[in-house]
mmCIF file of C-alpha atoms in Angstrom:
data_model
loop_
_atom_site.group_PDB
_atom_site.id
_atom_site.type_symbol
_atom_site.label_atom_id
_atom_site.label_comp_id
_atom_site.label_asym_id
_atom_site.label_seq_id
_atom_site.Cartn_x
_atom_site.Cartn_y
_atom_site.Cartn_z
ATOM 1 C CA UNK A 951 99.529 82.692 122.466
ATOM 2 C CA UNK A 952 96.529 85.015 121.466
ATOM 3 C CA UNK A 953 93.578 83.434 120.382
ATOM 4 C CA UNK A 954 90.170 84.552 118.903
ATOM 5 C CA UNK A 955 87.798 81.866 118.966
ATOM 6 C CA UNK A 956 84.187 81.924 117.290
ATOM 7 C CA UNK A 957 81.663 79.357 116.445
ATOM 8 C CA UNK A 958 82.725 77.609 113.444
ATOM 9 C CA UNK A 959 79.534 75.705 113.082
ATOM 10 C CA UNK A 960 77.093 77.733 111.113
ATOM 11 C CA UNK A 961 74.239 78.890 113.114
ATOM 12 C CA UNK A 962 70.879 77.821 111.733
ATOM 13 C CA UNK A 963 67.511 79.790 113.298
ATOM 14 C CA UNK A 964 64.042 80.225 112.363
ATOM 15 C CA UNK A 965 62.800 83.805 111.145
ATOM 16 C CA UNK A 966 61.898 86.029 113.743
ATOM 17 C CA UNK A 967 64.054 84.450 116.412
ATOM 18 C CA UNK A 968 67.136 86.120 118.259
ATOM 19 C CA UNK A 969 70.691 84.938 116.863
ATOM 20 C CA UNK A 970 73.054 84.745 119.630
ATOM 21 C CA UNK A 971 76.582 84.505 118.148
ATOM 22 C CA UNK A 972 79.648 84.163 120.849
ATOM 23 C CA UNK A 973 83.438 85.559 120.604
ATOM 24 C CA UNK A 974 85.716 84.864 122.948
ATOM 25 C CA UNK A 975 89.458 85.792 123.187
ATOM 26 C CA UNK A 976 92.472 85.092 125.207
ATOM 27 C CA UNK A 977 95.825 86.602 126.248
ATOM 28 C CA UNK A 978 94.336 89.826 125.269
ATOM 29 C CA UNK A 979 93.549 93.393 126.474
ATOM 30 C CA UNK A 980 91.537 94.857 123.894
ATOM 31 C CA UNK A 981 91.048 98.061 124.484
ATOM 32 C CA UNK A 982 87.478 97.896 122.154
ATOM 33 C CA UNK A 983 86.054 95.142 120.307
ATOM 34 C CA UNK A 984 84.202 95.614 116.541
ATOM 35 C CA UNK A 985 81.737 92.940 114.754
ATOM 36 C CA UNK A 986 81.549 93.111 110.922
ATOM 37 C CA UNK A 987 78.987 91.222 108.591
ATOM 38 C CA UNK A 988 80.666 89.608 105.478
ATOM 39 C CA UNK A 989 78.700 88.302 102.750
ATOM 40 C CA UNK A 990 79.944 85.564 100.266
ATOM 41 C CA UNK A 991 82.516 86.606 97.700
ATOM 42 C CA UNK A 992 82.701 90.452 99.459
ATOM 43 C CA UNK A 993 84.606 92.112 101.964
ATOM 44 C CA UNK A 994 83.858 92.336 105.710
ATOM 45 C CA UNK A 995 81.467 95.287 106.192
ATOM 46 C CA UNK A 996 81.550 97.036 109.842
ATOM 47 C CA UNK A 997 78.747 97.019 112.179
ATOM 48 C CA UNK A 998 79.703 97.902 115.480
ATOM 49 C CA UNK A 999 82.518 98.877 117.745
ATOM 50 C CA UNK A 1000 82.323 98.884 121.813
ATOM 51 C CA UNK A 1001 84.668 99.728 124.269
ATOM 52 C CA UNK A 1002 86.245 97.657 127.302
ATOM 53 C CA UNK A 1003 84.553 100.174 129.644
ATOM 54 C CA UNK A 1004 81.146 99.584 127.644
ATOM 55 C CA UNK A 1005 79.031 96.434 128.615
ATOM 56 C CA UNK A 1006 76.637 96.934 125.769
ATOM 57 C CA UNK A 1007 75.979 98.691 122.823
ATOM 58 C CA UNK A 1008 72.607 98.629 120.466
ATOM 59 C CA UNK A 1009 71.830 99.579 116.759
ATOM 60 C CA UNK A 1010 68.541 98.729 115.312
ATOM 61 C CA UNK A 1011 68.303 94.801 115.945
ATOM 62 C CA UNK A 1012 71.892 94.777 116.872
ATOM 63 C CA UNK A 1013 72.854 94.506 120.228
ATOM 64 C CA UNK A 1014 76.563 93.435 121.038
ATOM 65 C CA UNK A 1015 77.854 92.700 124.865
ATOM 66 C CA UNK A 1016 81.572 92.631 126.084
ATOM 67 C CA UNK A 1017 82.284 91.097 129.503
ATOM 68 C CA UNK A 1018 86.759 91.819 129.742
ATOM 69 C CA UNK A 1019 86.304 89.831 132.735
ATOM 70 C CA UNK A 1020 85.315 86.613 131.044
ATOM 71 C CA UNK A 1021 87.060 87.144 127.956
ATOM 72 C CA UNK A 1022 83.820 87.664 125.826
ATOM 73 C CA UNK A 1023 81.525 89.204 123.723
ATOM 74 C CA UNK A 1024 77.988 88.164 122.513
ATOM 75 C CA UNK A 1025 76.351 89.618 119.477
ATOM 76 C CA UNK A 1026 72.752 89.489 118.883
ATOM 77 C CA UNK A 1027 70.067 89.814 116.010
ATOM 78 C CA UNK A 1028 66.813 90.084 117.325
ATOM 79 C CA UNK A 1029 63.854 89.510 114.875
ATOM 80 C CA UNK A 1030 66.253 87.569 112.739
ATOM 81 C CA UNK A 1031 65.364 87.662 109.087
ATOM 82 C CA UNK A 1032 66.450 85.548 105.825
ATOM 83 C CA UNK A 1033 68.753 88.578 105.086
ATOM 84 C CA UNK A 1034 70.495 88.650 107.969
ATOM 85 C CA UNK A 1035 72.188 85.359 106.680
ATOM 86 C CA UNK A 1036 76.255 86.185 106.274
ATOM 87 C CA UNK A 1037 79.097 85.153 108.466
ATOM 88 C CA UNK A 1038 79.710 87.283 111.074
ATOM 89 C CA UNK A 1039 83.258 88.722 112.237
ATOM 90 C CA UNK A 1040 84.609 89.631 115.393
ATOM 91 C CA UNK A 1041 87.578 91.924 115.361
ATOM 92 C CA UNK A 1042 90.139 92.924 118.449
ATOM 93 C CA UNK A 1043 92.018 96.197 118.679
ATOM 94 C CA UNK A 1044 95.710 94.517 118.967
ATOM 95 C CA UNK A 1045 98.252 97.175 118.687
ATOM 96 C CA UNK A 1046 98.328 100.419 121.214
ATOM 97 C CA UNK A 1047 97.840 102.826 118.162
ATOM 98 C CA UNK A 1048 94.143 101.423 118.133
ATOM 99 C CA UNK A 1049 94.221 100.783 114.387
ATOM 100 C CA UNK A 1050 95.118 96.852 113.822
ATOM 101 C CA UNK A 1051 92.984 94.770 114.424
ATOM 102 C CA UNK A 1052 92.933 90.577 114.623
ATOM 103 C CA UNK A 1053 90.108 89.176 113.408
ATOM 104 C CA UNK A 1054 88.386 85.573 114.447
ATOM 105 C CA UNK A 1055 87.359 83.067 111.806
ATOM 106 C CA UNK A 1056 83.811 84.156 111.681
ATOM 107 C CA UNK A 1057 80.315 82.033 112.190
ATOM 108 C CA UNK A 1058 78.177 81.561 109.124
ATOM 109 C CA UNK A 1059 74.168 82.468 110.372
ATOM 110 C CA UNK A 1060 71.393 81.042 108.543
ATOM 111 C CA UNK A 1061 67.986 82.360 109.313
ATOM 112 C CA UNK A 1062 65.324 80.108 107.934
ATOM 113 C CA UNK A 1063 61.884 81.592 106.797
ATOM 114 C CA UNK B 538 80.199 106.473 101.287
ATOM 115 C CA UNK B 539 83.714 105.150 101.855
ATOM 116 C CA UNK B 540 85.041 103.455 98.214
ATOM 117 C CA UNK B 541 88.093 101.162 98.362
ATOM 118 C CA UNK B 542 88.561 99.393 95.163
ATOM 119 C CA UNK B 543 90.766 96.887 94.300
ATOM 120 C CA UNK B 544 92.223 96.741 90.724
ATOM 121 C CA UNK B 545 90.677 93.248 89.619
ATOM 122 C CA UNK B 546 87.942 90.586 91.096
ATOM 123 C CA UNK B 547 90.027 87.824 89.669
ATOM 124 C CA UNK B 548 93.616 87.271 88.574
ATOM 125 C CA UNK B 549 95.695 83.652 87.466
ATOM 126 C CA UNK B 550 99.164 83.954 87.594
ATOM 127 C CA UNK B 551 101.440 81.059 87.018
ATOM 128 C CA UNK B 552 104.314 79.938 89.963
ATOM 129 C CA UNK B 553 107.546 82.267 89.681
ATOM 130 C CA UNK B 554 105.529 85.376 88.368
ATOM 131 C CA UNK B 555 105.456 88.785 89.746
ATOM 132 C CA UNK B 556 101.895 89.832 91.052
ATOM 133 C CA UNK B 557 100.777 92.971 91.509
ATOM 134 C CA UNK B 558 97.631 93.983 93.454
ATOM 135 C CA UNK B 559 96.345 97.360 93.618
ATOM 136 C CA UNK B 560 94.080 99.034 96.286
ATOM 137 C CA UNK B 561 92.596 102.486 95.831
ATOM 138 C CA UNK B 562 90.191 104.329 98.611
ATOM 139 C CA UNK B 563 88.813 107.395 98.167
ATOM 140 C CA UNK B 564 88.110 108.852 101.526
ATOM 141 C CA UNK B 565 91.647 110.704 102.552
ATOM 142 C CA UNK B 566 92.080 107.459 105.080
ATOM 143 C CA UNK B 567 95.359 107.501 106.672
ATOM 144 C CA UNK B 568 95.642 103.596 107.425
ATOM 145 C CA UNK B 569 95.819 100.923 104.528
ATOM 146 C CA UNK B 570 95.963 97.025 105.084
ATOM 147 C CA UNK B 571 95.872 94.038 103.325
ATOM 148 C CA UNK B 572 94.997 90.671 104.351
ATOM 149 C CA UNK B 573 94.171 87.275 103.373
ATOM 150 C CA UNK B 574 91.451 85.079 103.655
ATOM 151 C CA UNK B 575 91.343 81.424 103.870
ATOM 152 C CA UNK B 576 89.023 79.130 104.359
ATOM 153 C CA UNK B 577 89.591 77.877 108.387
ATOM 154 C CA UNK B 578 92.468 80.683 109.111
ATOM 155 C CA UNK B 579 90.210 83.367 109.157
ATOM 156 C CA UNK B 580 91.013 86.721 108.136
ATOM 157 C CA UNK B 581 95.414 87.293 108.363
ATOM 158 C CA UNK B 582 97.100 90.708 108.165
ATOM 159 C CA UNK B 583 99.963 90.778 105.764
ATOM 160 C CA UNK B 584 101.259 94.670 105.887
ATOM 161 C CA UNK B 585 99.544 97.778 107.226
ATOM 162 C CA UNK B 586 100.685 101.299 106.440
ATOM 163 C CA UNK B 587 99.559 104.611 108.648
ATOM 164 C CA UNK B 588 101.132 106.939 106.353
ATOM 165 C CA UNK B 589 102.949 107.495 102.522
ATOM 166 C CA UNK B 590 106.100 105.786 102.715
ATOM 167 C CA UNK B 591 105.335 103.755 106.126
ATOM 168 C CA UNK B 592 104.801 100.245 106.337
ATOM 169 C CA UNK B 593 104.703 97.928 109.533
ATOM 170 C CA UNK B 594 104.460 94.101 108.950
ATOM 171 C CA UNK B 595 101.498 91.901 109.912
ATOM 172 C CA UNK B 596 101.032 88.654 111.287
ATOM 173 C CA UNK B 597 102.137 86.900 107.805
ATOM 174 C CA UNK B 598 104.639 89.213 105.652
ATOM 175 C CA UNK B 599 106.820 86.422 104.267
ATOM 176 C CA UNK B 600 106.733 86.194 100.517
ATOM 177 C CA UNK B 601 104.920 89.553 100.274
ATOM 178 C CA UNK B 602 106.203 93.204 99.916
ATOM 179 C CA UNK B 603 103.993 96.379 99.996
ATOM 180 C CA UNK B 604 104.611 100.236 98.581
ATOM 181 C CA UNK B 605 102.099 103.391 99.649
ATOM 182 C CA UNK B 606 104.106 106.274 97.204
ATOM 183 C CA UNK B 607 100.784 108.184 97.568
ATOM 184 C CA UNK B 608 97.966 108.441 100.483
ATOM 185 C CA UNK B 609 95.023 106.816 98.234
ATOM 186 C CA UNK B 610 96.898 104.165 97.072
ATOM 187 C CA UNK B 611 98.377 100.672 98.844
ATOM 188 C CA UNK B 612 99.790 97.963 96.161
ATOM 189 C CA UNK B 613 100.283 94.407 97.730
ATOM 190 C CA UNK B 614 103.198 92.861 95.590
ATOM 191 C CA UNK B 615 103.982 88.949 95.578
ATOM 192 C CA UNK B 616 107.988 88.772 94.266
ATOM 193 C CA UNK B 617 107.432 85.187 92.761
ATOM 194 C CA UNK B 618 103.995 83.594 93.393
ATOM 195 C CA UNK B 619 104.037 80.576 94.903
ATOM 196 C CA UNK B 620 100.840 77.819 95.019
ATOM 197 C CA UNK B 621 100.415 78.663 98.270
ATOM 198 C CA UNK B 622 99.638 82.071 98.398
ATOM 199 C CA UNK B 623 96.349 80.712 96.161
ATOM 200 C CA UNK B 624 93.813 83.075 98.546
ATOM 201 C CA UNK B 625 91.338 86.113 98.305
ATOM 202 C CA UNK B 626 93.228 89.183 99.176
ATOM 203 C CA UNK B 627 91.351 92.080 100.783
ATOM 204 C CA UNK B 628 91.975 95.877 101.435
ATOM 205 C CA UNK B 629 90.834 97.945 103.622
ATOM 206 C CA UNK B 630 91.494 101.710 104.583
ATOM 207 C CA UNK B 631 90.409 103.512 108.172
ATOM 208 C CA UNK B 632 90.806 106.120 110.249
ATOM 209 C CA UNK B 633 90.668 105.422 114.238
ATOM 210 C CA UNK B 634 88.833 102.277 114.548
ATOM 211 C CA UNK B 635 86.726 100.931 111.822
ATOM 212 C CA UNK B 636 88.131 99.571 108.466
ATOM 213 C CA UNK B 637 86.213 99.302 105.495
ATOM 214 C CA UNK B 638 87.205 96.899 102.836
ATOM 215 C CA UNK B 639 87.240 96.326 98.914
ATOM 216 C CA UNK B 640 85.334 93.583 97.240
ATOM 217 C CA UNK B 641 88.554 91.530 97.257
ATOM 218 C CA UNK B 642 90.937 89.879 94.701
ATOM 219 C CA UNK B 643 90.551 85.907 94.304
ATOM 220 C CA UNK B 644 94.316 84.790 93.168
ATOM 221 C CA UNK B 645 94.846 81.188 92.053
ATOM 222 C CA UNK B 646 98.792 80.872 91.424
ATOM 223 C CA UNK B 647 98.826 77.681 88.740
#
């Protein structure tokens, strides 16, 4: 069966520090891969898409990695700060019109000052 | 900015009763979803629509029935509430890729 699996254990890091947060996924071919930030009691907010042919993609502090050979994609905050504390949500591309999407169950980042 | 809003933050409905939740984005999106979220299960997709009149069912349909009569608008309906389908309840509207979601609908069915 498909599976999305993230870190269920919240992530706990000192200010400053890079967050690495993992997504991995089997028995799919996703043709891209999105991360979204959610923030308690709101809804998922989007932060980046890449593409299977992409290996990595950078906004700001953001810098997300997708390896389709190993099944995975790493997301990183670099210069982590007390805001940056949500769960983050990886999302796959699961239908060949490109617009569902299957979501993991999300890791919960704590960045300490 | 995209705006989806969702008709209330809140809403207690008793077992049996008929619940209606309303989702409203303002940005001409063509695609409309609604999922749930519980705590360990993640994010689930219960319907999806990609145009007036269309629907396509999610991962989780059963008990739930959606209607789009106009582009703007997607209404998530629950026939007879059950306990179980106690959850927050999100939209979300998008074009291509990226979805952008409402604030979400806590529902407790007593």
């Amino acid at each position: 069966s498909q599976k999305i699996e993230q870190n269920s254990e919240a992530l706990n890091i000192q200010e400053g520090k890079t967050a690495t947060l993992t997504c991995n996924y089997t028995n799919y071919s996703p043709a891209y891969l999105q991360w979204y930030r959610q923030d308690p009691g709101r809804g998922p907010v989007f932060l980046l898409l890449i593409r299977e042919n992409e290996k990595e993609k950078r906004k700001e502090r953001l810098k997300v990695t997708f390896d389709t050979t190993l099944k995975q994609s790493l997301f990183h905050i670099t210069a982590s700060q007390p805001a940056d504390s949500a769960t983050y949500l990886c999302a796959l591309e699961t239908n060949n019109a490109g617009n569902m999407l299957t979501f993991g169950g999300g890791t919960r980042l704590m960045v300490k000052p | 900015d995209v705006k989806v809003t969702q008709s209330s933050r809140y809403l207690v409905k008793r077992t049996g009763e008929k619940v209606f939740l309303e989702c409203v984005q303002d940005m001409d999106h063509e695609n409309m979803f609604w999922y749930r979220q519980d705590p360990g299960l993640g994010l689930r997709l219960i319907y999806f629509s990609y145009d007036v009149k269309m629907k396509e069912k999610g991962d989780i349909p059963e008990g739930y029935s959606v209607s789009r009569e106009k582009k703007e608008r997607f209404s998530l309906i629950l026939e007879s509430a059950s306990t179980n389908q106690t959850s927050m309840y999100l939209c979300a509207s998008g074009i291509l890729y990226e979805q952008y979601f409402g604030p979400g609908t806590r529902l407790t069915v007593t």
